[in-house]
CSV table of C-alpha atoms and ligand atoms in Angstrom, one decimal:
chain,number,residue,atom,x,y,z
A,11,MET,CA,-2.1,19.1,1.3
A,12,ASN,CA,-5.9,19.4,1.8
A,13,ALA,CA,-7.9,21.6,4.2
A,14,ILE,CA,-9.2,20.1,7.4
A,15,VAL,CA,-12.8,19.0,7.1
A,16,ASP,CA,-15.1,19.4,10.0
A,17,SER,CA,-14.8,16.5,12.2
A,18,THR,CA,-18.7,16.2,12.8
A,19,ALA,CA,-19.6,16.1,9.2
A,20,ALA,CA,-17.4,15.5,6.2
A,21,THR,CA,-19.7,17.9,4.4
A,22,HIS,CA,-18.5,21.0,6.0
A,23,LEU,CA,-15.4,23.2,6.5
A,24,GLU,CA,-14.4,25.9,8.9
A,25,LEU,CA,-12.7,28.6,6.7
A,26,VAL,CA,-11.2,31.9,7.4
A,27,VAL,CA,-12.3,35.1,5.7
A,28,LYS,CA,-9.1,36.4,4.0
A,29,GLN,CA,-10.5,39.4,2.1
A,30,ILE,CA,-13.7,41.3,1.6
A,31,ARG,CA,-13.8,43.7,-1.3
A,32,MET,CA,-16.5,46.1,-2.6
A,33,GLU,CA,-17.1,45.0,-6.2
A,34,ALA,CA,-19.9,47.2,-7.2
A,35,ASN,CA,-22.7,49.2,-5.5
A,36,GLY,CA,-24.2,47.0,-2.8
A,37,VAL,CA,-22.0,44.0,-3.8
A,38,ASN,CA,-19.2,42.7,-1.8
A,39,SER,CA,-16.9,39.7,-2.5
A,40,TYR,CA,-15.6,37.4,0.1
A,41,GLU,CA,-12.6,35.2,-0.1
A,42,PHE,CA,-12.5,32.1,2.1
A,43,VAL,CA,-9.2,30.2,2.7
A,44,SER,CA,-8.2,27.4,5.0
A,45,ALA,CA,-6.7,28.4,8.2
A,46,ASP,CA,-3.4,26.7,7.3
A,47,GLY,CA,-3.2,27.5,3.9
A,48,SER,CA,-3.9,24.1,2.6
A,49,ASN,CA,-5.9,23.3,-0.5
A,50,LEU,CA,-9.7,23.2,-0.6
A,51,PRO,CA,-12.0,20.5,-2.0
A,52,PRO,CA,-12.2,21.0,-5.7
A,53,PHE,CA,-15.3,22.4,-7.4
A,54,THR,CA,-16.7,22.9,-11.0
A,55,ALA,CA,-18.1,26.1,-12.5
A,56,GLY,CA,-21.8,26.7,-11.5
A,57,ALA,CA,-21.3,25.1,-7.9
A,58,HIS,CA,-22.4,26.7,-4.8
A,59,ILE,CA,-21.6,26.7,-1.0
A,60,ASP,CA,-23.9,27.0,1.9
A,61,VAL,CA,-22.7,29.8,4.1
A,62,HIS,CA,-23.6,29.7,7.8
A,63,VAL,CA,-24.1,33.3,8.5
A,64,GLY,CA,-24.9,32.9,12.2
A,65,GLY,CA,-28.2,32.6,14.3
A,66,GLY,CA,-29.1,29.5,12.3
A,67,VAL,CA,-29.2,31.4,9.0
A,68,ILE,CA,-27.8,29.4,6.1
A,69,ARG,CA,-27.6,30.7,2.7
A,70,GLN,CA,-26.4,29.5,-0.6
A,71,TYR,CA,-24.0,31.4,-2.7
A,72,SER,CA,-22.5,30.5,-6.1
A,73,LEU,CA,-18.7,30.3,-6.2
A,74,CYS,CA,-17.5,32.9,-8.8
A,75,ASN,CA,-13.7,32.3,-9.0
A,76,SER,CA,-11.9,29.8,-11.4
A,77,PRO,CA,-12.4,26.2,-10.6
A,78,SER,CA,-8.6,25.9,-11.2
A,79,GLU,CA,-8.0,27.9,-8.0
A,80,ARG,CA,-7.6,25.3,-5.1
A,81,HIS,CA,-6.5,27.8,-2.4
A,82,ARG,CA,-9.8,29.8,-2.0
A,83,TYR,CA,-13.5,30.0,-2.7
A,84,MET,CA,-14.9,33.5,-3.7
A,85,ILE,CA,-18.4,34.3,-3.4
A,86,ALA,CA,-20.2,37.8,-4.2
A,87,VAL,CA,-23.2,38.9,-2.2
A,88,LEU,CA,-25.7,41.7,-3.0
A,89,LYS,CA,-27.2,43.3,-0.1
A,90,ASP,CA,-31.0,43.0,-0.6
A,91,PRO,CA,-32.8,45.3,1.6
A,92,ASN,CA,-36.2,43.4,0.6
A,93,GLY,CA,-34.7,40.0,1.1
A,94,ARG,CA,-35.0,37.5,4.2
A,95,GLY,CA,-32.1,39.0,5.9
A,96,GLY,CA,-29.3,36.6,4.9
A,97,SER,CA,-27.4,38.9,2.5
A,98,ALA,CA,-27.7,41.8,5.0
A,99,ALA,CA,-26.3,39.6,7.7
A,100,VAL,CA,-23.4,38.6,5.5
A,101,HIS,CA,-22.7,42.3,4.7
A,102,GLU,CA,-23.1,43.5,8.4
A,103,THR,CA,-21.6,40.7,10.5
A,104,ILE,CA,-18.9,38.9,8.5
A,105,LYS,CA,-15.4,40.6,8.9
A,106,VAL,CA,-11.9,39.7,7.7
A,107,GLY,CA,-10.4,37.2,9.9
A,108,ASP,CA,-13.6,35.6,10.9
A,109,ARG,CA,-14.0,31.8,10.9
A,110,VAL,CA,-17.1,30.9,8.9
A,111,ARG,CA,-18.6,27.4,8.5
A,112,VAL,CA,-19.4,26.6,4.9
A,113,SER,CA,-20.5,23.4,3.1
A,114,VAL,CA,-18.3,21.8,0.7
A,115,PRO,CA,-19.3,22.9,-2.9
A,116,ARG,CA,-22.3,21.3,-4.5
A,117,ASN,CA,-23.2,21.7,-8.2
A,118,ASN,CA,-26.7,21.7,-9.6
A,119,PHE,CA,-25.8,24.0,-12.5
A,120,GLU,CA,-22.8,22.2,-14.3
A,121,LEU,CA,-21.6,23.0,-17.7
A,122,HIS,CA,-22.6,20.3,-20.1
A,123,PRO,CA,-19.5,18.3,-21.0
A,124,GLY,CA,-20.4,18.0,-24.8
A,125,SER,CA,-20.7,21.7,-25.4
A,126,THR,CA,-18.7,23.2,-28.2
A,127,LYS,CA,-20.2,26.5,-28.0
A,128,VAL,CA,-21.9,28.5,-25.2
A,129,VAL,CA,-24.0,31.4,-24.5
A,130,LEU,CA,-23.9,32.8,-21.0
A,131,LEU,CA,-26.6,35.3,-19.9
A,132,ALA,CA,-26.0,37.0,-16.6
A,133,GLY,CA,-28.6,39.5,-15.0
A,134,GLY,CA,-27.1,41.5,-12.0
A,135,ILE,CA,-25.7,39.3,-9.3
A,136,GLY,CA,-26.5,36.3,-11.4
A,137,VAL,CA,-23.1,37.0,-12.8
A,138,THR,CA,-21.4,34.9,-10.1
A,139,PRO,CA,-21.9,31.4,-11.5
A,140,MET,CA,-21.5,32.9,-15.0
A,141,LYS,CA,-18.1,34.3,-14.3
A,142,SER,CA,-16.9,31.0,-12.9
A,143,MET,CA,-18.2,29.2,-16.1
A,144,ALA,CA,-16.2,31.7,-18.2
A,145,HIS,CA,-13.1,31.0,-16.4
A,146,GLN,CA,-13.8,27.2,-17.0
A,147,LEU,CA,-14.6,27.8,-20.6
A,148,GLU,CA,-11.4,29.8,-21.1
A,149,ALA,CA,-9.3,27.0,-19.5
A,150,GLN,CA,-10.9,24.4,-21.9
A,151,ASN,CA,-10.8,26.6,-24.8
A,152,ILE,CA,-14.4,26.4,-25.5
A,153,GLU,CA,-16.0,29.2,-27.6
A,154,TYR,CA,-18.5,31.2,-25.8
A,155,GLN,CA,-20.4,34.6,-25.6
A,156,MET,CA,-21.4,36.2,-22.3
A,157,TYR,CA,-23.7,39.0,-22.0
A,158,TYR,CA,-23.9,40.7,-18.6
A,159,CYS,CA,-26.7,43.0,-17.9
A,160,ALA,CA,-26.7,45.6,-15.1
A,161,LYS,CA,-28.3,49.0,-14.3
A,162,GLY,CA,-25.1,50.8,-14.8
A,163,PRO,CA,-21.4,50.3,-14.8
A,164,GLU,CA,-21.3,51.0,-11.0
A,165,TYR,CA,-23.6,48.2,-10.4
A,166,ALA,CA,-21.7,45.6,-12.4
A,167,ALA,CA,-19.2,43.6,-10.4
A,168,PHE,CA,-15.9,42.1,-11.7
A,169,GLN,CA,-15.9,44.3,-14.9
A,170,ALA,CA,-12.3,44.6,-15.1
A,171,GLU,CA,-11.6,40.8,-14.5
A,172,LEU,CA,-14.2,39.9,-17.0
A,173,GLU,CA,-12.8,42.2,-19.6
A,174,GLY,CA,-9.5,40.6,-19.0
A,175,LEU,CA,-11.0,37.1,-19.9
A,176,ALA,CA,-12.5,36.7,-23.5
A,177,LYS,CA,-9.5,34.9,-25.1
A,178,SER,CA,-11.8,32.0,-26.2
A,179,GLY,CA,-15.0,34.0,-26.1
A,180,SER,CA,-16.5,37.5,-25.9
A,181,VAL,CA,-18.0,39.4,-22.8
A,182,SER,CA,-20.2,42.3,-23.5
A,183,PHE,CA,-21.9,44.5,-20.9
A,184,HIS,CA,-25.4,45.9,-21.2
A,185,PHE,CA,-26.4,48.9,-19.1
A,186,ASP,CA,-30.1,49.9,-19.2
A,187,GLY,CA,-30.1,52.6,-16.6
A,188,GLY,CA,-33.0,51.1,-14.9
A,189,ASP,CA,-35.3,51.8,-17.8
A,190,PRO,CA,-37.4,48.8,-18.9
A,191,GLY,CA,-37.3,50.2,-22.4
A,192,ASN,CA,-33.5,49.7,-22.5
A,193,LYS,CA,-33.4,46.1,-21.7
A,194,LEU,CA,-31.1,43.7,-23.6
A,195,ASP,CA,-32.8,42.3,-26.6
A,196,ILE,CA,-32.6,38.6,-25.5
A,197,SER,CA,-35.0,37.5,-28.1
A,198,SER,CA,-32.7,38.6,-30.8
A,199,ILE,CA,-29.5,37.0,-29.2
A,200,LEU,CA,-31.4,33.7,-28.8
A,201,LYS,CA,-33.2,33.8,-32.1
A,202,ASN,CA,-31.3,31.3,-34.0
A,203,PRO,CA,-29.7,28.6,-31.8
A,204,LYS,CA,-26.7,27.1,-33.4
A,205,GLY,CA,-26.1,23.4,-33.4
A,206,GLU,CA,-24.3,22.1,-30.2
A,207,CYS,CA,-24.7,25.2,-28.5
A,208,ASP,CA,-25.8,25.4,-24.8
A,209,LEU,CA,-27.4,28.3,-23.0
A,210,TYR,CA,-26.9,29.1,-19.5
A,211,TYR,CA,-28.6,32.0,-17.6
A,212,CYS,CA,-29.0,33.4,-14.1
A,213,GLY,CA,-30.4,36.6,-12.8
A,214,PRO,CA,-33.6,38.1,-11.2
A,215,GLY,CA,-37.0,37.2,-11.8
A,216,GLY,CA,-37.8,39.2,-14.8
A,217,PHE,CA,-34.6,38.5,-16.4
A,218,MET,CA,-35.2,34.8,-15.9
A,219,GLN,CA,-38.7,35.0,-17.4
A,220,ALA,CA,-37.4,37.0,-20.4
A,221,CYS,CA,-34.5,34.2,-21.0
A,222,LYS,CA,-37.2,31.3,-20.6
A,223,GLU,CA,-39.5,33.0,-23.1
A,224,ALA,CA,-36.8,33.8,-25.6
A,225,SER,CA,-35.4,30.1,-25.7
A,226,GLU,CA,-38.6,28.0,-25.7
A,227,HIS,CA,-37.6,27.0,-29.2
A,228,TRP,CA,-34.1,25.9,-28.3
A,229,PRO,CA,-33.5,22.2,-28.5
A,230,SER,CA,-34.4,20.0,-25.4
A,231,GLY,CA,-31.5,19.8,-23.0
A,232,SER,CA,-29.6,22.8,-24.3
A,233,VAL,CA,-31.0,25.3,-22.0
A,234,HIS,CA,-29.8,25.5,-18.3
A,235,PHE,CA,-30.6,27.9,-15.7
A,236,GLU,CA,-30.4,28.6,-11.9
A,237,HIS,CA,-32.7,30.8,-9.7
A,238,PHE,CA,-31.1,32.5,-6.8
A,239,LYS,CA,-34.5,33.4,-5.5
A,240,ALA,CA,-37.7,31.6,-5.5
A,241,PRO,CA,-39.8,33.3,-8.4
A,242,VAL,CA,-43.0,34.9,-7.4
A,243,LYS,CA,-45.9,33.1,-8.9
A,244,LYS,CA,-48.3,34.8,-11.2
A,245,GLU,CA,-52.0,34.9,-10.1
A,246,THR,CA,-52.8,32.8,-13.1
A,247,GLU,CA,-50.4,30.0,-12.1
A,248,GLU,CA,-51.5,27.0,-10.1
A,249,CYS,CA,-51.3,27.2,-6.3
A,250,PRO,CA,-49.4,24.6,-4.4
A,251,ILE,CA,-51.7,21.8,-3.4
A,252,VAL,CA,-52.6,22.2,0.2
A,253,GLY,CA,-53.9,19.6,2.7
A,254,GLY,CA,-52.2,16.7,4.3
A,255,PHE,CA,-51.1,13.5,2.7
A,256,ILE,CA,-49.5,10.2,3.7
A,257,ALA,CA,-45.7,9.5,3.0
A,258,GLU,CA,-44.7,5.7,3.2
A,259,ILE,CA,-41.1,4.7,3.8
A,260,ALA,CA,-40.3,1.9,1.5
A,261,SER,CA,-37.5,0.3,3.9
A,262,THR,CA,-39.7,0.1,6.8
A,263,GLY,CA,-43.4,0.3,5.7
A,264,GLU,CA,-43.9,3.0,8.2
A,265,LYS,CA,-46.7,5.5,7.1
A,266,LEU,CA,-46.2,9.2,8.1
A,267,GLU,CA,-48.9,11.7,8.2
A,268,VAL,CA,-47.8,15.0,6.7
A,269,GLY,CA,-50.0,17.8,8.1
A,270,PRO,CA,-51.5,20.5,5.7
A,271,SER,CA,-49.0,23.2,7.3
A,272,GLU,CA,-46.1,20.8,7.6
A,273,SER,CA,-43.4,20.2,4.8
A,274,LEU,CA,-42.5,16.7,4.0
A,275,ALA,CA,-39.1,17.3,5.1
A,276,GLU,CA,-40.2,18.4,8.6
A,277,ALA,CA,-42.5,15.4,8.8
A,278,LEU,CA,-39.5,13.1,8.0
A,279,ASN,CA,-37.1,14.8,10.5
A,280,ASN,CA,-39.8,14.7,13.2
A,281,ALA,CA,-40.2,11.0,12.6
A,282,GLY,CA,-36.4,10.5,13.0
A,283,TYR,CA,-35.6,10.1,9.3
A,284,SER,CA,-32.7,12.5,8.7
A,285,VAL,CA,-33.2,14.5,5.6
A,286,GLU,CA,-30.8,17.5,5.1
A,287,THR,CA,-32.2,20.8,4.1
A,288,SER,CA,-30.5,23.9,3.1
A,289,CYS,CA,-32.5,26.7,1.2
A,290,GLN,CA,-36.0,25.4,2.3
A,291,SER,CA,-37.3,27.1,-0.9
A,292,GLY,CA,-36.9,24.4,-3.7
A,293,LEU,CA,-33.8,26.0,-5.1
A,294,CYS,CA,-30.7,24.1,-4.1
A,295,GLY,CA,-31.6,20.4,-4.3
A,296,THR,CA,-30.1,19.5,-1.0
A,297,CYS,CA,-33.2,17.7,0.3
A,298,LYS,CA,-33.7,15.7,-2.9
A,299,VAL,CA,-35.3,12.2,-2.2
A,300,ARG,CA,-36.3,9.4,-4.7
A,301,TYR,CA,-39.8,8.4,-4.6
A,302,LEU,CA,-41.2,5.1,-6.0
A,303,LYS,CA,-44.8,5.6,-6.2
A,304,GLY,CA,-47.4,8.5,-6.1
A,305,VAL,CA,-48.2,11.7,-7.9
A,306,VAL,CA,-46.1,14.7,-6.9
A,307,ASP,CA,-46.9,18.4,-6.9
A,308,HIS,CA,-43.4,19.6,-7.7
A,309,GLN,CA,-42.9,23.0,-6.2
A,310,ASP,CA,-39.2,23.4,-6.8
A,311,PHE,CA,-37.0,25.4,-9.2
A,312,ILE,CA,-34.1,23.0,-9.4
A,313,LEU,CA,-35.2,19.6,-10.7
A,314,ASP,CA,-35.6,19.3,-14.5
A,315,ASP,CA,-38.1,17.1,-16.5
A,316,SER,CA,-35.7,14.1,-16.6
A,317,GLU,CA,-35.5,14.0,-12.8
A,318,ARG,CA,-39.1,14.7,-11.7
A,319,PRO,CA,-40.5,11.3,-12.4
A,320,ASP,CA,-38.1,9.9,-9.8
A,321,PHE,CA,-37.1,12.5,-7.4
A,322,LEU,CA,-38.8,15.2,-5.4
A,323,THR,CA,-37.5,18.0,-3.2
A,324,CYS,CA,-39.1,17.4,0.2
A,325,CYS,CA,-38.8,20.9,1.5
A,326,VAL,CA,-41.6,22.2,-0.9
A,327,SER,CA,-43.0,19.3,-2.8
A,328,ARG,CA,-46.1,17.4,-1.7
A,329,ALA,CA,-48.4,14.6,-2.8
A,330,ALA,CA,-50.8,15.8,-5.5
A,331,GLY,CA,-53.2,13.1,-4.1
A,332,GLY,CA,-53.0,9.6,-2.5
A,333,THR,CA,-49.8,8.3,-0.8
A,334,LEU,CA,-46.1,8.9,-1.7
A,335,LEU,CA,-43.8,5.9,-1.3
A,336,LEU,CA,-40.4,7.3,-0.5
A,337,ASP,CA,-37.2,5.4,-1.2
A,338,LEU,CA,-35.9,5.7,2.2
B,2,FES,S1,-33.7,22.5,1.0
B,2,FES,FE1,-33.0,23.2,-1.0
B,2,FES,S2,-34.4,22.4,-2.4
B,2,FES,FE2,-35.0,21.6,-0.5
């Protein structure tokens, strides 16, 4: 039996909060189940769900449990006092027994099907997709090494559960005490990529940058990552192109003017072309649209080089000049 899907859209579910647990300092896990105990739509490691927090706030959280579990979705949320308020709202308003609207799982961070060996690097709350990946790798008996960095043991969620894994791989913890001089030596770990090995990483901005720099010599297509927060651009990096542009709809020939302070997604929705959005930050891929002509100023953190010649995320990306012809 499968969970009843929201009648207005087959993309959302109304689930019950069965359990909330404190997993580490500032980190709670939330277990969502169907009201009648039926199975939930399946997911694969690396998938996330949109959680409708209330007041129109929607946030994306990676599923952290084993994809073999069909009876529940587990997320873990770090309360970020400097965030946009979504994580604080989750901590402060969601209670056991509540009914919460969530999307069906989507995956922009899949394990590569051909991997025979995997390195997982997790920084802080970036452990959530990595934990799900470790479960899946265990189930598939694929060799992996997981490194989990946190300030200290009291900040590391799911320690006992992760230590209990590691049948087909190894899980090691690195606690730096908050001292930049004690950071995990990621460069050494990634120094010699072994053939057929894939790397996955997720964590806060500095951690992501360190992983990116340390893996630049890895073979193309072997490095995979997911940001959970839009990275802060360095002053030396290019600013997004400002100014308006024209977006043409291929199916109708209609030309839309996108204003300088308007996103392409907003312009499309205002003109009656329904484009679903979620993160509004170029992180989740929900608003991905194919384009047929034009030069795009890609401002997302989700599309890879193989996708960018054909797709754009219309919540943040714009024309780099001229007209964009959209496959709508
Ligand atoms: S809404 Fe998430 S990438 Fe556009």
